[in-house]
Amino acid sequence: MKRTLAALFLTLLLCSCGAPREPESVQFFAMDTLMTITCTEEDLDAVHHAMREIARLDALLSRTREESAVSALNRGETVEDAELAALLTRAAKLCKATGGAFDVTVAPVVSAWGFTADEYRVPTQEEITALLTHVGAGGIGSDGEVTTLAEGVSVDLGGIGKGYASDCAARVFKEENVSGALAALGGNIYAHGTKSDGSPWRVAVRDPFDGSAYVGALSLTDAFAVTSGGYERYFESGGKTYHHIIDPATGYPAESGLASVTVVCGEGLLADALSTALYVMGEAKAIEFYRTFEEPFDMILVTQDGRVVLTEGAAALWDTSVAEHSYQYETINKL
Ligand code: ADP
Ligand code: MG
């Protein structure tokens, strides 16, 4: 009898507070992309706070805003900013760990292709060869506070900035006790807590070959998911397509056999840097990296030949009910 009463009480309790509330969503433009944060009404103040944090980071890290600290660095000035120094030190470390596949000093090459100013062009091989002499994380000098770049070196935080911004949003949500929120900073997702009905956030992964379709969806709670794909920013010239993820080894858009890479892990910055790096590496090297890299992460690779390769951790969060086309799914493990 006691147990029945307790069960009844629990049921009533669940009924009274379990009714899902209508989610709010806040949209804004920052870091050259449309950002959307979904939350409940009670958490709107915290979300506005996170939005101001992201605007602050945009003003610090933008390559196209003359007054930013990154622009000052790229003009050859010495910059004293501990946050920027920490970010660039981490970027240099990730450059080394990824064998140079992720390299923020690829900046002059990104600009030569016109991706910085959105004035696309195909640079000559001579131009690329000359610019590549300034690429390499060794060109970043920092003592933890003050940063200086070597002569001719410049940095582009486009491959890491939104991920770092999602970490800052996560910190604000935590500090302000937000119960659940979904931050979509372009292709950089942070799923905080759960939806108001207690279920995990669901994040669909786009089909890189069909903009209106999905290859599947991830169920996420307190996790970051970042997708990099050549389809996100590209131009066509002479019947060829050129996209914005540059292989620092060649100076050309990476042609690694991958169409998109999604990385899932506990840190936005890492997920962002790795999604770019693994796209450059291609399937075989990406799998090797997954098996050997010291920090845990999961990934979903969509290959140019239409396969969807998931690590075991990603497969555990994955469902294909949103997939309208049929795909060949493969799961790989750590060994
Ligand atoms: P998106 O910015 O579309 O989310 P990514 O996170 O993959 O995509 O970052 C691509 C951006 O990073 C490019 O627009 C460029 O600014 C910069 N970038 C391009 N190639 C590299 C690379 N190999 N390493 C680091 N940054 C890169
Ligand atoms: Mg990235």
Tab-separated table of C-alpha atoms and ligand atoms in Angstrom:
chain	number	residue	atom	x	y	z
A	1	MET	CA	0.000	0.000	0.000
A	2	LYS	CA	2.788	2.361	0.986
A	3	ARG	CA	4.541	1.623	-2.261
A	4	THR	CA	1.343	2.277	-4.261
A	5	LEU	CA	0.895	5.645	-2.543
A	6	ALA	CA	4.483	6.567	-3.183
A	7	ALA	CA	4.116	5.588	-6.828
A	8	LEU	CA	0.938	7.641	-7.117
A	9	PHE	CA	2.620	10.655	-5.522
A	10	LEU	CA	5.540	10.353	-7.921
A	11	THR	CA	3.187	10.142	-10.874
A	12	LEU	CA	1.318	13.270	-9.732
A	13	LEU	CA	4.566	15.093	-9.185
A	14	LEU	CA	5.738	14.194	-12.668
A	15	CYS	CA	2.440	15.345	-14.120
A	16	SER	CA	2.487	18.700	-12.356
A	17	CYS	CA	6.021	19.719	-13.238
A	18	GLY	CA	6.728	17.622	-16.304
A	19	ALA	CA	4.610	19.573	-18.788
A	20	PRO	CA	7.054	20.732	-21.451
A	21	ARG	CA	7.437	24.508	-21.632
A	22	GLU	CA	7.616	26.303	-24.961
A	23	PRO	CA	11.251	26.890	-25.905
A	24	GLU	CA	12.475	30.394	-26.712
A	25	SER	CA	15.132	31.052	-29.275
A	26	VAL	CA	17.574	33.923	-29.577
A	27	GLN	CA	19.181	34.586	-32.964
A	28	PHE	CA	22.131	36.831	-33.691
A	29	PHE	CA	24.934	37.234	-36.180
A	30	ALA	CA	28.537	36.891	-34.994
A	31	MET	CA	31.802	35.411	-36.265
A	32	ASP	CA	30.495	35.686	-39.800
A	33	THR	CA	27.686	33.240	-39.140
A	34	LEU	CA	24.090	33.057	-37.934
A	35	MET	CA	23.872	31.798	-34.360
A	36	THR	CA	20.781	30.456	-32.575
A	37	ILE	CA	20.424	29.624	-28.894
A	38	THR	CA	17.321	27.739	-27.771
A	39	CYS	CA	16.344	27.802	-24.102
A	40	THR	CA	13.394	28.203	-21.746
A	41	GLU	CA	12.014	31.636	-20.835
A	42	GLU	CA	13.635	31.563	-17.368
A	43	ASP	CA	17.068	31.236	-18.932
A	44	LEU	CA	16.797	34.120	-21.402
A	45	ASP	CA	18.969	36.463	-19.282
A	46	ALA	CA	21.774	33.911	-19.146
A	47	VAL	CA	21.508	33.361	-22.889
A	48	HIS	CA	21.799	37.112	-23.499
A	49	HIS	CA	24.862	37.080	-21.273
A	50	ALA	CA	26.379	34.271	-23.384
A	51	MET	CA	25.540	36.251	-26.515
A	52	ARG	CA	27.481	39.274	-25.186
A	53	GLU	CA	30.437	36.982	-24.429
A	54	ILE	CA	30.390	35.733	-28.028
A	55	ALA	CA	30.245	39.330	-29.338
A	56	ARG	CA	33.262	40.161	-27.159
A	57	LEU	CA	35.183	37.200	-28.615
A	58	ASP	CA	34.220	38.212	-32.139
A	59	ALA	CA	35.708	41.671	-31.474
A	60	LEU	CA	38.902	40.060	-30.127
A	61	LEU	CA	39.420	37.329	-32.728
A	62	SER	CA	38.063	38.673	-36.008
A	63	ARG	CA	40.530	38.897	-38.866
A	64	THR	CA	38.363	41.301	-40.792
A	65	ARG	CA	37.796	43.854	-38.008
A	66	GLU	CA	40.732	46.256	-37.981
A	67	GLU	CA	40.421	47.034	-34.281
A	68	SER	CA	40.638	43.368	-33.159
A	69	ALA	CA	43.660	41.989	-31.292
A	70	VAL	CA	44.130	39.389	-34.054
A	71	SER	CA	44.278	42.147	-36.696
A	72	ALA	CA	46.902	43.964	-34.602
A	73	LEU	CA	48.938	40.737	-34.393
A	74	ASN	CA	48.615	40.213	-38.142
A	75	ARG	CA	49.908	43.782	-38.739
A	76	GLY	CA	53.068	42.763	-36.868
A	77	GLU	CA	52.220	44.366	-33.531
A	78	THR	CA	52.973	42.731	-30.188
A	79	VAL	CA	49.735	42.029	-28.320
A	80	GLU	CA	49.308	41.611	-24.571
A	81	ASP	CA	46.184	39.559	-23.964
A	82	ALA	CA	46.301	36.429	-21.828
A	83	GLU	CA	43.177	34.913	-23.378
A	84	LEU	CA	44.490	35.293	-26.932
A	85	ALA	CA	47.918	34.006	-25.853
A	86	ALA	CA	46.325	30.888	-24.320
A	87	LEU	CA	44.220	30.294	-27.408
A	88	LEU	CA	47.188	30.577	-29.781
A	89	THR	CA	49.364	28.380	-27.559
A	90	ARG	CA	46.650	25.702	-27.652
A	91	ALA	CA	46.279	26.147	-31.432
A	92	ALA	CA	50.029	25.624	-31.855
A	93	LYS	CA	49.843	22.487	-29.697
A	94	LEU	CA	46.972	21.106	-31.794
A	95	CYS	CA	48.927	21.900	-34.953
A	96	LYS	CA	51.725	19.679	-33.700
A	97	ALA	CA	49.348	16.931	-32.534
A	98	THR	CA	47.583	16.824	-35.914
A	99	GLY	CA	50.812	16.714	-37.893
A	100	GLY	CA	50.122	20.226	-39.213
A	101	ALA	CA	46.632	19.419	-40.585
A	102	PHE	CA	45.178	22.081	-38.282
A	103	ASP	CA	47.266	25.223	-38.541
A	104	VAL	CA	46.017	28.746	-37.793
A	105	THR	CA	49.040	30.198	-39.627
A	106	VAL	CA	47.522	28.984	-42.907
A	107	ALA	CA	45.947	32.494	-42.863
A	108	PRO	CA	47.826	34.051	-45.832
A	109	VAL	CA	46.858	31.091	-48.027
A	110	VAL	CA	43.183	31.319	-46.966
A	111	SER	CA	43.284	34.999	-47.964
A	112	ALA	CA	44.990	34.295	-51.303
A	113	TRP	CA	42.000	32.092	-52.227
A	114	GLY	CA	39.745	35.034	-51.334
A	115	PHE	CA	37.974	33.381	-48.393
A	116	THR	CA	38.773	36.226	-45.986
A	117	ALA	CA	37.207	39.024	-48.031
A	118	ASP	CA	34.735	36.817	-49.956
A	119	GLU	CA	36.452	37.823	-53.214
A	120	TYR	CA	37.241	34.378	-54.555
A	121	ARG	CA	40.102	33.639	-56.954
A	122	VAL	CA	42.464	30.782	-57.821
A	123	PRO	CA	46.017	31.779	-56.873
A	124	THR	CA	48.968	30.663	-59.003
A	125	GLN	CA	51.218	27.824	-57.845
A	126	GLU	CA	54.115	30.336	-57.469
A	127	GLU	CA	52.003	32.501	-55.184
A	128	ILE	CA	50.987	29.507	-53.044
A	129	THR	CA	54.564	28.229	-52.830
A	130	ALA	CA	55.775	31.655	-51.695
A	131	LEU	CA	52.997	31.989	-49.083
A	132	LEU	CA	53.625	28.502	-47.680
A	133	THR	CA	57.066	29.631	-46.475
A	134	HIS	CA	55.181	31.679	-43.829
A	135	VAL	CA	52.982	28.770	-42.699
A	136	GLY	CA	53.885	26.813	-39.551
A	137	ALA	CA	52.993	27.129	-35.883
A	138	GLY	CA	56.656	27.856	-35.119
A	139	GLY	CA	55.862	31.406	-36.283
A	140	ILE	CA	53.758	32.037	-33.159
A	141	GLY	CA	55.755	33.407	-30.229
A	142	SER	CA	54.063	33.659	-26.847
A	143	ASP	CA	55.080	33.751	-23.190
A	144	GLY	CA	51.550	33.211	-21.919
A	145	GLU	CA	50.691	36.926	-21.842
A	146	VAL	CA	52.376	38.615	-24.776
A	147	THR	CA	52.155	37.282	-28.334
A	148	THR	CA	54.224	38.229	-31.373
A	149	LEU	CA	54.204	36.654	-34.813
A	150	ALA	CA	57.340	36.100	-36.862
A	151	GLU	CA	57.907	38.267	-39.943
A	152	GLY	CA	55.332	37.489	-42.663
A	153	VAL	CA	53.268	35.199	-40.404
A	154	SER	CA	49.556	35.817	-39.778
A	155	VAL	CA	46.846	33.834	-38.024
A	156	ASP	CA	43.245	32.937	-38.851
A	157	LEU	CA	41.107	31.636	-35.998
A	158	GLY	CA	38.194	30.736	-38.296
A	159	GLY	CA	38.781	27.034	-37.609
A	160	ILE	CA	38.679	27.333	-33.820
A	161	GLY	CA	36.912	30.594	-32.837
A	162	LYS	CA	33.304	29.382	-32.884
A	163	GLY	CA	34.276	26.276	-30.910
A	164	TYR	CA	35.997	28.415	-28.317
A	165	ALA	CA	32.927	30.685	-28.244
A	166	SER	CA	30.761	27.629	-27.508
A	167	ASP	CA	33.038	26.821	-24.531
A	168	CYS	CA	32.459	30.347	-23.237
A	169	ALA	CA	28.692	29.951	-23.688
A	170	ALA	CA	28.896	26.637	-21.792
A	171	ARG	CA	30.734	28.379	-18.924
A	172	VAL	CA	28.058	31.080	-18.707
A	173	PHE	CA	25.246	28.475	-18.733
A	174	LYS	CA	26.954	26.588	-15.917
A	175	GLU	CA	27.682	29.678	-13.821
A	176	GLU	CA	24.089	30.871	-14.193
A	177	ASN	CA	22.531	27.454	-13.526
A	178	VAL	CA	20.806	27.157	-16.881
A	179	SER	CA	18.829	23.926	-16.861
A	180	GLY	CA	18.915	23.275	-20.584
A	181	ALA	CA	19.960	25.151	-23.722
A	182	LEU	CA	21.068	24.358	-27.238
A	183	ALA	CA	23.635	26.724	-28.744
A	184	ALA	CA	24.060	26.435	-32.520
A	185	LEU	CA	26.926	28.722	-33.491
A	186	GLY	CA	26.887	27.982	-37.213
A	187	GLY	CA	28.037	24.350	-37.490
A	188	ASN	CA	29.256	24.398	-33.877
A	189	ILE	CA	26.744	22.917	-31.448
A	190	TYR	CA	26.748	22.859	-27.668
A	191	ALA	CA	23.974	20.876	-26.005
A	192	HIS	CA	23.658	21.957	-22.369
A	193	GLY	CA	21.662	19.742	-20.007
A	194	THR	CA	18.446	18.436	-21.485
A	195	LYS	CA	15.272	19.702	-23.113
A	196	SER	CA	12.609	20.856	-20.648
A	197	ASP	CA	10.917	17.429	-20.840
A	198	GLY	CA	14.164	15.837	-19.603
A	199	SER	CA	15.102	14.222	-22.909
A	200	PRO	CA	18.481	14.802	-24.582
A	201	TRP	CA	18.870	17.388	-27.337
A	202	ARG	CA	18.767	15.927	-30.827
A	203	VAL	CA	21.203	17.278	-33.366
A	204	ALA	CA	20.895	16.167	-36.970
A	205	VAL	CA	23.966	15.801	-39.186
A	206	ARG	CA	23.489	17.174	-42.683
A	207	ASP	CA	23.916	15.134	-45.823
A	208	PRO	CA	26.821	16.940	-47.549
A	209	PHE	CA	25.404	15.906	-50.949
A	210	ASP	CA	21.813	17.047	-50.331
A	211	GLY	CA	21.319	20.269	-48.379
A	212	SER	CA	17.792	19.326	-47.323
A	213	ALA	CA	18.597	15.799	-46.069
A	214	TYR	CA	20.278	14.325	-42.985
A	215	VAL	CA	22.488	11.267	-42.590
A	216	GLY	CA	21.305	10.756	-39.016
A	217	ALA	CA	20.952	12.443	-35.647
A	218	LEU	CA	22.867	12.510	-32.371
A	219	SER	CA	21.286	12.561	-28.900
A	220	LEU	CA	23.419	14.926	-26.842
A	221	THR	CA	23.592	16.087	-23.227
A	222	ASP	CA	26.406	18.355	-22.040
A	223	ALA	CA	28.357	17.721	-25.218
A	224	PHE	CA	29.791	19.609	-28.157
A	225	ALA	CA	29.337	18.574	-31.786
A	226	VAL	CA	31.065	20.374	-34.639
A	227	THR	CA	30.799	19.709	-38.359
A	228	SER	CA	33.302	20.796	-41.005
A	229	GLY	CA	32.514	20.318	-44.654
A	230	GLY	CA	33.719	21.596	-47.986
A	231	TYR	CA	30.083	22.327	-48.880
A	232	GLU	CA	29.872	25.101	-46.265
A	233	ARG	CA	31.877	27.759	-48.123
A	234	TYR	CA	33.098	27.329	-51.680
A	235	PHE	CA	33.251	28.840	-55.158
A	236	GLU	CA	33.467	27.512	-58.685
A	237	SER	CA	36.006	28.467	-61.313
A	238	GLY	CA	36.790	26.803	-64.629
A	239	GLY	CA	34.339	24.004	-63.853
A	240	LYS	CA	36.104	23.145	-60.592
A	241	THR	CA	34.922	23.664	-57.014
A	242	TYR	CA	37.222	25.180	-54.409
A	243	HIS	CA	36.279	25.155	-50.723
A	244	HIS	CA	37.531	26.906	-47.588
A	245	ILE	CA	39.354	24.115	-45.729
A	246	ILE	CA	42.957	24.364	-46.835
A	247	ASP	CA	45.517	21.587	-46.594
A	248	PRO	CA	48.492	23.453	-45.072
A	249	ALA	CA	50.844	20.931	-46.729
A	250	THR	CA	49.804	21.921	-50.261
A	251	GLY	CA	48.086	25.300	-49.909
A	252	TYR	CA	45.101	23.927	-51.875
A	253	PRO	CA	41.603	23.075	-50.612
A	254	ALA	CA	41.863	19.658	-48.949
A	255	GLU	CA	40.845	16.796	-51.208
A	256	SER	CA	41.039	13.918	-48.808
A	257	GLY	CA	38.064	11.848	-49.913
A	258	LEU	CA	35.845	13.182	-47.113
A	259	ALA	CA	32.702	15.243	-47.646
A	260	SER	CA	32.148	16.148	-43.993
A	261	VAL	CA	33.505	15.449	-40.535
A	262	THR	CA	31.547	15.788	-37.293
A	263	VAL	CA	33.433	15.629	-34.012
A	264	VAL	CA	31.686	15.024	-30.665
A	265	CYS	CA	33.524	15.655	-27.406
A	266	GLY	CA	33.500	17.532	-24.109
A	267	GLU	CA	35.189	20.704	-25.359
A	268	GLY	CA	34.066	23.045	-28.154
A	269	LEU	CA	37.521	24.305	-29.067
A	270	LEU	CA	38.848	20.775	-29.462
A	271	ALA	CA	35.826	19.627	-31.479
A	272	ASP	CA	36.217	22.622	-33.813
A	273	ALA	CA	39.953	22.219	-34.369
A	274	LEU	CA	39.649	18.448	-34.846
A	275	SER	CA	36.750	18.653	-37.301
A	276	THR	CA	38.910	20.857	-39.537
A	277	ALA	CA	42.047	18.731	-39.022
A	278	LEU	CA	40.346	15.364	-39.670
A	279	TYR	CA	38.754	16.745	-42.833
A	280	VAL	CA	42.258	17.586	-44.076
A	281	MET	CA	43.635	14.177	-42.997
A	282	GLY	CA	41.100	11.971	-44.753
A	283	GLU	CA	39.538	8.716	-43.551
A	284	ALA	CA	42.580	6.497	-42.907
A	285	LYS	CA	44.610	9.108	-41.049
A	286	ALA	CA	41.540	10.299	-39.147
A	287	ILE	CA	40.895	6.752	-37.882
A	288	GLU	CA	44.532	6.369	-36.880
A	289	PHE	CA	44.373	9.725	-35.088
A	290	TYR	CA	41.176	8.660	-33.273
A	291	ARG	CA	42.964	5.563	-32.014
A	292	THR	CA	46.109	7.320	-30.840
A	293	PHE	CA	45.225	10.873	-29.761
A	294	GLU	CA	45.523	11.403	-26.006
A	295	GLU	CA	42.194	13.228	-25.566
A	296	PRO	CA	38.958	11.266	-26.037
A	297	PHE	CA	36.610	12.255	-28.864
A	298	ASP	CA	34.122	10.669	-31.241
A	299	MET	CA	33.551	11.352	-34.909
A	300	ILE	CA	31.265	10.792	-37.869
A	301	LEU	CA	32.944	10.834	-41.268
A	302	VAL	CA	30.872	11.133	-44.431
A	303	THR	CA	33.044	9.991	-47.313
A	304	GLN	CA	32.944	11.265	-50.903
A	305	ASP	CA	31.797	7.777	-51.943
A	306	GLY	CA	28.750	8.120	-49.686
A	307	ARG	CA	29.656	6.003	-46.633
A	308	VAL	CA	28.999	7.145	-43.060
A	309	VAL	CA	31.764	6.021	-40.700
A	310	LEU	CA	31.038	6.324	-36.956
A	311	THR	CA	33.258	5.689	-33.954
A	312	GLU	CA	31.652	3.429	-31.352
A	313	GLY	CA	30.873	6.356	-28.992
A	314	ALA	CA	29.118	8.251	-31.787
A	315	ALA	CA	27.236	5.128	-32.844
A	316	ALA	CA	25.842	4.830	-29.294
A	317	LEU	CA	24.279	8.326	-29.614
A	318	TRP	CA	23.110	7.842	-33.184
A	319	ASP	CA	19.757	7.185	-34.795
A	320	THR	CA	18.810	7.144	-38.425
A	321	SER	CA	15.093	7.936	-38.207
A	322	VAL	CA	15.705	11.364	-39.831
A	323	ALA	CA	17.603	9.846	-42.788
A	324	GLU	CA	15.443	9.905	-45.913
A	325	HIS	CA	18.047	8.391	-48.209
A	326	SER	CA	19.727	5.089	-47.494
A	327	TYR	CA	23.363	5.207	-46.455
A	328	GLN	CA	26.015	2.617	-45.751
A	329	TYR	CA	26.901	2.955	-42.056
A	330	GLU	CA	30.138	1.548	-40.640
A	331	THR	CA	31.269	1.527	-37.017
A	332	ILE	CA	34.887	1.566	-35.981
A	333	ASN	CA	36.307	0.923	-32.538
A	334	LYS	CA	39.404	1.899	-30.601
A	335	LEU	CA	40.937	-1.595	-30.920
B	1	ADP	P1	33.590	26.650	-40.527
B	1	ADP	O1	34.324	27.933	-40.266
B	1	ADP	O2	32.820	26.638	-41.781
B	1	ADP	O3	32.836	26.178	-39.335
B	1	ADP	P2	35.964	25.068	-40.045
B	1	ADP	O4	35.822	25.023	-38.573
B	1	ADP	O5	36.379	23.792	-40.698
B	1	ADP	O6	34.684	25.542	-40.797
B	1	ADP	O7	37.063	26.165	-40.324
B	1	ADP	C1	37.389	26.585	-41.618
B	1	ADP	C2	38.026	27.949	-41.483
B	1	ADP	O8	39.272	27.823	-40.768
B	1	ADP	C3	38.378	28.541	-42.829
B	1	ADP	O9	37.367	29.442	-43.257
B	1	ADP	C4	39.677	29.262	-42.542
B	1	ADP	O10	39.412	30.526	-41.989
B	1	ADP	C5	40.324	28.414	-41.487
B	1	ADP	N1	41.126	27.272	-42.005
B	1	ADP	C6	41.114	26.724	-43.259
B	1	ADP	N2	41.935	25.666	-43.338
B	1	ADP	C7	42.471	25.519	-42.091
B	1	ADP	C8	43.408	24.589	-41.531
B	1	ADP	N3	43.936	23.599	-42.238
B	1	ADP	N4	43.749	24.771	-40.220
B	1	ADP	C9	43.215	25.781	-39.474
B	1	ADP	N5	42.335	26.668	-39.951
B	1	ADP	C10	41.964	26.550	-41.241
B	2	MG	MG	36.830	23.836	-37.200
